[in-house]
Amino acid sequence: MIRLENVTKIYDGDVTALRDASFDIPKGEFIFLVGPSGSGKSTILRLLNRQYKPERGDVWVAGKNINRMREGDVPRLRRQIGNIFQDYKLLLNKTVFENVAYALEVIGQPRHVIRQQVPQVLDLVGLAGKEDRFPNQLSGGEQQRVSVARAFVNRPLILLADEPTGNLDPATGEGIMKLLEAINKTGTTIVMATHDQVIVNSMRKRVVQLDRGVIVRDQTRGVYE
Amino acid sequence: MIRLENVTKIYDGDVTALRDASFDIPKGEFIFLVGPSGSGKSTILRLLNRQYKPERGDVWVAGKNINRMREGDVPRLRRQIGNIFQDYKLLLNKTVFENVAYALEVIGQPRHVIRQQVPQVLDLVGLAGKEDRFPNQLSGGEQQRVSVARAFVNRPLILLADEPTGNLDPATGEGIMKLLEAINKTGTTIVMATHDQVIVNSMRKRVVQLDRGVIVRDQTRGVYE
Amino acid sequence: MLSRVGYALRETWQGFQRNWTLTAASVLTAAVSLLLAGVSFFIQKAFDQVLEQWSNNVQFVVFMQPDATDDQVAAVRSTLEDQQASGIVREAPYTDKTASYEEFRRLFATNPTVRDTLTEEEMPTQFKVAPASEDSVVINNLIGQFRGRPGVLDVRSPAEYVKVISKLSGFIRWVTTALWIVLLGTAVGLIWNTIRTAMFARRREIEVMKLVGATNWFIRIPFMLEGLIQGLIGSAIASASLVGLNVIWTGRIRSVTAGLSNVKDLALVHFIVGSGYVGSIVVRLIVLGALAGAAGAGIAASRFLDV
Amino acid sequence: MLSRVGYALRETWQGFQRNWTLTAASVLTAAVSLLLAGVSFFIQKAFDQVLEQWSNNVQFVVFMQPDATDDQVAAVRSTLEDQQASGIVREAPYTDKTASYEEFRRLFATNPTVRDTLTEEEMPTQFKVAPASEDSVVINNLIGQFRGRPGVLDVRSPAEYVKVISKLSGFIRWVTTALWIVLLGTAVGLIWNTIRTAMFARRREIEVMKLVGATNWFIRIPFMLEGLIQGLIGSAIASASLVGLNVIWTGRIRSVTAGLSNVKDLALVHFIVGSGYVGSIVVRLIVLGALAGAAGAGIAASRFLDV
Ligand SMILES: Nc1ncnc2c1ncn2[C@@H]1O[C@H](COP(=O)(O)OP(=O)(O)OP(=O)(O)O)[C@@H](O)[C@H]1O
Ligand SMILES: Nc1ncnc2c1ncn2[C@@H]1O[C@H](COP(=O)(O)OP(=O)(O)OP(=O)(O)O)[C@@H](O)[C@H]1O
Ligand SMILES: [Mg+2]
Ligand SMILES: [Mg+2]
């Protein structure tokens, strides 16, 4: 499903955020990216979403080499991917409902489908009743949950989650993890960058550890450290 | 140093984020605000910073009733308070150095002081060498550390920290907590909203727990749950 | 497909409501710019009319001897009629002794001594020839054809007047064209500017849309519709202002010219632009506003689309 | 204090560099608006000069009988001199028989028969009186004082001409003032608009500054300095354009009027605005640009200051 082959990413010509990284993620796997702050976790997720191109190496997603992809095909790639961004990236002048609905509108879902699915998903992440709020009328954790809802509302093939529980209390975070596990069970490949040792240790999934841009560990059924 | 007297905060006329909350924080104390997502932790911190006024009740900070404060006195209040915002609130078109320096410029520090202190503080939070980057050239955790640096560079009386470790790996987070403890030792009062059970449980400080806007627990040397 | 249309319309409407500082700014700029454009069309039309009138006034006079025979007069007339037929001369009315005498007395109304020295019989008759061209070379060539013909006393053209009118109308065409280009250029520049600034303010929004998988057109269309509607509202305001200005303008000219027969010579009434032409300006403004708004927004959005 | 100044300057400079889309937009708008304002000053000045010239041309003629005695002429002249002294009459040159005769022949250059009917001896002499006022009531009153005096043949005023000039100059004053107000209003509106949009794009930055403890003035001053400099650059561009336009304009008028003595009557040369006045417009533009930029930015920032 996802393959990195000797990928190096250098920002602005001098910040090497990822050095010669390779791994292979089969369809349906759940994988944790761990490592200290600034080690390159978000960079990997950005490469998979074609937010950036690597300076060296190839990135394969859903059978396609996305470095060689035409610009016009990028939107189609992104629609197969659900993204939970570290800084949420919500549309500030859309309501909670509209933010989540946007991911469905982009793939051309008719209105009645949107009206039915969005409230359902918002209910799952515990935001029922907050549909009409704007992002800046929400707490940090609530905004994060909106971004979680948007990422999987269109049932993507792949889910890229950057710290999806960073601003959540343990109980709510656990709820989100249960959700991700359920989504993973339906065949969605999930790559999640996290700092939460408790979660990583309790789930016992594959763990890829980074340190200053280098993959230093790749362990099935791993723990945080 | 800080006192809340029966404070109620209602957003937009119908979202009661805080209900009849009271507590008293003596000078030099270190206090954790805990509670599920959306329970009102950030709201309390915003009230202390006079970002909002409460609908009912009084808020006292550094001997002043800040609800009755004239608008013109608010900047002086804020300069005595260091703030780590949940969403960092960095100035996007200033570099890391300039963001931290801004807190010193606001209080009129001369340039040589700024040139000396800012690099020192950036070093403390582990950002040496990244002075000239812009916020969007930093990882999530690095941005968070910039906001930590800005909050205490001018040695404030009070430090309000909203999830200062939310985007940090455990090791870096621990480093930041050591820093906060050291600052607290110099007499600075610290109020910190957090979801990190490990940190709260290991520090054994006073814990105020919120649930849907109500203070449900106020315990010295408390634990997360 | 229908859901797409519905989506685009809803998006547009929300763009309006939620960014109304930007909306107001764009609409205002569009209105001002289009008004400038409209005024430039208006000025050009008004001066075109006046210039047309002026060039109608360029003429030379073929004086016949007071005792010229009818045949001699008829010969000159037939030449002039040929020239009229071939389009070199626009018109060439003949003024007989009575009419010449009346004109003489009118011209010398302020000088009674002169006025009373000549009798009707002594007046020369004349053809007032209005050439089709304002060009003084063409006119001089024409004059040469009559000078010295039998029965012709003299051919006189107010040579200076011809030169002045010819130069002046060239000058005024130049000024109004320059004004037109500057005002229209300004209008386009301002609209473009405002749209770009508004897009700049919304660049993060656009970035997020791209990251969620929206195609460029999916993002652009609501912005373009928004620009189109802003342009339309702007042009409606501009059109209303222009129509209002035209009413005031026409009224002022009417009141200035009221009861002044002499004013005709000043061609002042020709500054009045007919409401039909104003209507055509309004149509142009609306098309221009809609196009500039939509295209401008589409292009400006593109700048922020490469994520 | 010194550190504050340094800080403000550095902030300003950075605002420039890092928001250059906004900077370019603001500068461009300021330039365009100020150019409009400058052009409006320019137009008003040009027409003022022409109107001044026109009103100088309003006159009536006191015809003396061809056989009036020297005493009679002297009496009329002394009355006119009194009126000149009291400011009712601007000037009243006397035209003797020779001068009158020459003017008559010049006027009738195109009509040889008429031209040759009168001798110099038969010409009436005349005073050409230029009243200080353009008001036709005042002028009629003045005329009444000469009509019927001994030795005066007649007093004639081109009544229509006086009325037309008086109405026309009122009309043109109205048009140029209206144009001036519209262009200047537009300029102010556009600048305000751009500043507000630019501030809107930076509202989050302002919010953060407040939350970190900056006072309103601490935030405002760099924005105001930025606005001031943008205004200055804009007015420099506008001034340069205006000077350039004036050079072209003056050149065109010169080339149109070259070799045309008659053109003086059309008052065309009076449309040339002296470079001294253009200089004073430039000064006005610079002051206006700086003030509008600084004040506009300060006020617009205030909208986002209440956090
Ligand atoms: N500006 C606002 N307008 C309306 N409602 C708001 C606003 N800010 C916060 N709220 C609501 O007030 C409640 C408390 O918010 P607050 O940000 O204090 O929560 P929190 O405890 O900080 O949560 P988290 O851990 O998720 O950050 C939430 O339900 C939130 O939706
Ligand atoms: N746009 C950018 N321009 C320049 N450098 C960047 C950019 N984005 C990230 N970096 C740098 O690349 C390195 C890796 O960043 P990345 O965001 O991948 O870290 P991360 O592992 O996600 O960290 P965190 O846990 O703090 O989010 C960091 O040193 C960061 O400063
Ligand atoms: Mg990251
Ligand atoms: Mg919070």
Short mmCIF file of C-alpha atoms in Angstrom, two decimals, chain D residues 37-241:
data_model
loop_
_atom_site.label_atom_id
_atom_site.label_comp_id
_atom_site.label_asym_id
_atom_site.label_seq_id
_atom_site.Cartn_x
_atom_site.Cartn_y
_atom_site.Cartn_z
CA ALA D 37 -6.28 63.58 -6.64
CA GLY D 38 -3.37 65.30 -8.37
CA VAL D 39 -5.14 65.24 -11.71
CA SER D 40 -8.21 66.76 -10.08
CA PHE D 41 -6.12 69.64 -8.66
CA PHE D 42 -4.54 70.02 -12.05
CA ILE D 43 -7.81 70.15 -13.95
CA GLN D 44 -9.24 72.67 -11.55
CA LYS D 45 -6.23 74.92 -11.92
CA ALA D 46 -6.24 74.70 -15.71
CA PHE D 47 -9.90 75.61 -15.95
CA ASP D 48 -9.53 78.35 -13.36
CA GLN D 49 -6.94 79.96 -15.58
CA VAL D 50 -9.13 79.65 -18.62
CA LEU D 51 -12.15 81.07 -16.80
CA GLU D 52 -10.08 83.96 -15.58
CA GLN D 53 -9.13 84.60 -19.18
CA TRP D 54 -12.72 84.39 -20.32
CA SER D 55 -13.98 86.82 -17.79
CA ASN D 56 -11.21 89.17 -18.93
CA ASN D 57 -12.78 89.00 -22.34
CA VAL D 58 -16.21 90.21 -21.29
CA GLN D 59 -16.50 93.74 -22.54
CA PHE D 60 -18.73 96.33 -24.09
CA VAL D 61 -17.90 99.03 -26.61
CA VAL D 62 -18.64 102.75 -26.31
CA PHE D 63 -18.74 104.07 -29.89
CA MET D 64 -17.93 107.77 -30.21
CA GLN D 65 -19.40 109.67 -33.14
CA PRO D 66 -16.87 110.02 -36.00
CA ASP D 67 -17.14 113.77 -35.49
CA ALA D 68 -17.02 113.84 -31.67
CA THR D 69 -14.95 116.68 -30.19
CA ASP D 70 -11.80 116.03 -28.21
CA ASP D 71 -13.56 117.36 -25.07
CA GLN D 72 -16.37 114.86 -25.43
CA VAL D 73 -13.89 112.02 -25.78
CA ALA D 74 -11.92 113.31 -22.76
CA ALA D 75 -15.11 113.45 -20.63
CA VAL D 76 -15.95 109.82 -21.36
CA ARG D 77 -12.36 108.84 -20.73
CA SER D 78 -12.29 110.55 -17.32
CA THR D 79 -15.50 108.78 -16.22
CA LEU D 80 -13.93 105.47 -17.23
CA GLU D 81 -10.76 106.36 -15.35
CA ASP D 82 -12.79 107.05 -12.21
CA GLN D 83 -14.50 103.70 -12.58
CA GLN D 84 -11.16 102.04 -13.04
CA ALA D 85 -9.91 103.70 -9.86
CA SER D 86 -12.92 102.43 -7.90
CA GLY D 87 -12.45 98.92 -9.31
CA ILE D 88 -15.70 98.63 -11.28
CA VAL D 89 -13.88 98.64 -14.60
CA ARG D 90 -10.68 96.71 -15.21
CA GLU D 91 -9.51 98.51 -18.31
CA ALA D 92 -10.89 100.64 -21.12
CA PRO D 93 -8.41 101.17 -23.97
CA TYR D 94 -9.28 103.76 -26.61
CA THR D 95 -9.16 102.77 -30.26
CA ASP D 96 -8.59 105.69 -32.66
CA LYS D 97 -9.68 105.90 -36.28
CA THR D 98 -6.56 104.17 -37.70
CA ALA D 99 -6.74 101.24 -35.29
CA SER D 100 -10.48 100.86 -35.82
CA TYR D 101 -10.00 100.81 -39.54
CA GLU D 102 -7.33 98.12 -39.34
CA GLU D 103 -9.48 95.95 -37.16
CA PHE D 104 -12.37 96.38 -39.58
CA ARG D 105 -10.27 95.23 -42.50
CA ARG D 106 -8.96 92.27 -40.54
CA LEU D 107 -12.46 91.20 -39.59
CA PHE D 108 -13.63 91.45 -43.18
CA ALA D 109 -10.67 89.74 -44.73
CA THR D 110 -12.94 87.05 -46.11
CA ASN D 111 -15.41 89.48 -47.61
CA PRO D 112 -13.56 91.77 -50.01
CA THR D 113 -16.60 93.72 -51.21
CA VAL D 114 -17.48 94.85 -47.74
CA ARG D 115 -13.87 95.33 -46.83
CA ASP D 116 -13.35 97.97 -49.47
CA THR D 117 -16.50 100.06 -48.91
CA LEU D 118 -15.35 102.17 -45.97
CA THR D 119 -12.61 104.74 -45.66
CA GLU D 120 -10.57 105.40 -42.55
CA GLU D 121 -12.23 108.78 -42.07
CA GLU D 122 -15.67 107.23 -41.80
CA MET D 123 -14.72 104.90 -38.89
CA PRO D 124 -16.15 105.64 -35.46
CA THR D 125 -13.62 105.62 -32.60
CA GLN D 126 -14.35 103.48 -29.56
CA PHE D 127 -13.59 102.60 -25.96
CA LYS D 128 -13.43 98.86 -25.31
CA VAL D 129 -14.54 98.61 -21.69
CA ALA D 130 -13.67 95.49 -19.67
CA PRO D 131 -15.82 95.45 -16.54
CA ALA D 132 -14.43 93.83 -13.42
CA SER D 133 -17.55 91.70 -12.92
CA GLU D 134 -19.01 89.04 -15.20
CA ASP D 135 -22.50 89.62 -13.85
CA SER D 136 -24.80 90.78 -16.64
CA VAL D 137 -26.88 92.99 -14.28
CA VAL D 138 -23.83 94.96 -13.21
CA ILE D 139 -22.72 95.31 -16.80
CA ASN D 140 -26.13 96.56 -17.99
CA ASN D 141 -26.12 99.15 -15.24
CA LEU D 142 -22.69 100.31 -16.36
CA ILE D 143 -23.81 100.53 -19.98
CA GLY D 144 -26.72 102.80 -18.97
CA GLN D 145 -24.24 105.40 -17.71
CA PHE D 146 -22.75 105.99 -21.18
CA ARG D 147 -25.71 105.67 -23.47
CA GLY D 148 -26.91 109.09 -24.66
CA ARG D 149 -23.95 111.09 -23.40
CA PRO D 150 -22.77 113.91 -25.71
CA GLY D 151 -20.52 112.60 -28.50
CA VAL D 152 -21.48 108.97 -27.81
CA LEU D 153 -22.89 107.33 -30.92
CA ASP D 154 -24.01 104.09 -29.26
CA VAL D 155 -23.07 101.61 -26.53
CA ARG D 156 -23.14 98.00 -27.59
CA SER D 157 -22.49 94.90 -25.63
CA PRO D 158 -22.62 91.46 -27.10
CA ALA D 159 -25.38 90.72 -24.58
CA GLU D 160 -25.65 87.07 -25.48
CA TYR D 161 -21.93 86.64 -25.21
CA VAL D 162 -21.91 88.09 -21.71
CA LYS D 163 -24.74 85.84 -20.63
CA VAL D 164 -23.09 82.79 -22.14
CA ILE D 165 -19.72 83.46 -20.56
CA SER D 166 -21.32 84.10 -17.20
CA LYS D 167 -23.38 80.91 -17.35
CA LEU D 168 -20.61 78.87 -18.90
CA SER D 169 -18.03 79.77 -16.33
CA GLY D 170 -20.50 78.89 -13.60
CA PHE D 171 -21.07 75.59 -15.30
CA ILE D 172 -17.42 74.77 -15.74
CA ARG D 173 -16.67 75.70 -12.13
CA TRP D 174 -19.43 73.32 -11.16
CA VAL D 175 -18.06 70.51 -13.33
CA THR D 176 -14.48 70.85 -12.17
CA THR D 177 -15.52 71.09 -8.54
CA ALA D 178 -17.72 68.02 -8.91
CA LEU D 179 -14.90 66.15 -10.63
CA TRP D 180 -12.52 67.24 -7.94
CA ILE D 181 -14.79 66.02 -5.16
CA VAL D 182 -15.47 62.71 -6.90
CA LEU D 183 -11.84 61.97 -7.68
CA LEU D 184 -10.60 63.01 -4.27
CA GLY D 185 -13.39 61.08 -2.54
CA THR D 186 -12.51 58.07 -4.64
CA ALA D 187 -8.87 58.38 -3.73
CA VAL D 188 -9.60 58.50 -0.02
CA GLY D 189 -12.06 55.62 -0.29
CA LEU D 190 -9.59 53.43 -2.14
CA ILE D 191 -6.75 54.04 0.27
CA TRP D 192 -9.00 53.35 3.21
CA ASN D 193 -10.25 50.20 1.56
CA THR D 194 -6.83 48.79 0.85
CA ILE D 195 -5.57 49.53 4.31
CA ARG D 196 -8.56 47.86 5.88
CA THR D 197 -8.15 44.76 3.75
CA ALA D 198 -4.45 44.60 4.52
CA MET D 199 -5.20 44.89 8.23
CA PHE D 200 -7.85 42.22 7.91
CA ALA D 201 -5.20 39.91 6.50
CA ARG D 202 -3.04 40.63 9.53
CA ARG D 203 -5.70 40.59 12.22
CA ARG D 204 -4.41 37.40 13.88
CA GLU D 205 -0.95 38.90 14.14
CA ILE D 206 -2.45 41.92 15.90
CA GLU D 207 -4.43 39.70 18.26
CA VAL D 208 -1.32 37.79 19.28
CA MET D 209 0.58 41.00 19.91
CA LYS D 210 -2.16 42.18 22.27
CA LEU D 211 -2.17 38.89 24.12
CA VAL D 212 1.57 39.10 24.70
CA GLY D 213 1.05 42.45 26.45
CA ALA D 214 1.68 45.02 23.74
CA THR D 215 -0.13 48.33 24.23
CA ASN D 216 -2.29 49.64 21.45
CA TRP D 217 0.25 52.28 20.48
CA PHE D 218 3.09 49.79 20.53
CA ILE D 219 1.19 47.81 17.91
CA ARG D 220 -0.11 50.75 15.99
CA ILE D 221 3.09 52.72 15.48
CA PRO D 222 4.88 50.23 13.22
CA PHE D 223 1.70 49.85 11.19
CA MET D 224 1.42 53.62 10.94
CA LEU D 225 5.04 53.99 9.92
CA GLU D 226 4.47 51.30 7.34
CA GLY D 227 1.39 53.13 6.07
CA LEU D 228 3.31 56.39 6.07
CA ILE D 229 6.11 54.95 3.96
CA GLN D 230 3.67 53.23 1.62
CA GLY D 231 1.87 56.54 1.26
CA LEU D 232 5.15 58.31 0.56
CA ILE D 233 6.22 55.81 -2.08
CA GLY D 234 2.75 55.98 -3.59
CA SER D 235 2.85 59.76 -3.69
CA ALA D 236 6.33 59.71 -5.20
CA ILE D 237 5.05 57.50 -8.02
CA ALA D 238 1.95 59.68 -8.39
CA SER D 239 4.06 62.85 -8.43
CA ALA D 240 6.43 61.50 -11.03
CA SER D 241 3.49 60.46 -13.20
#
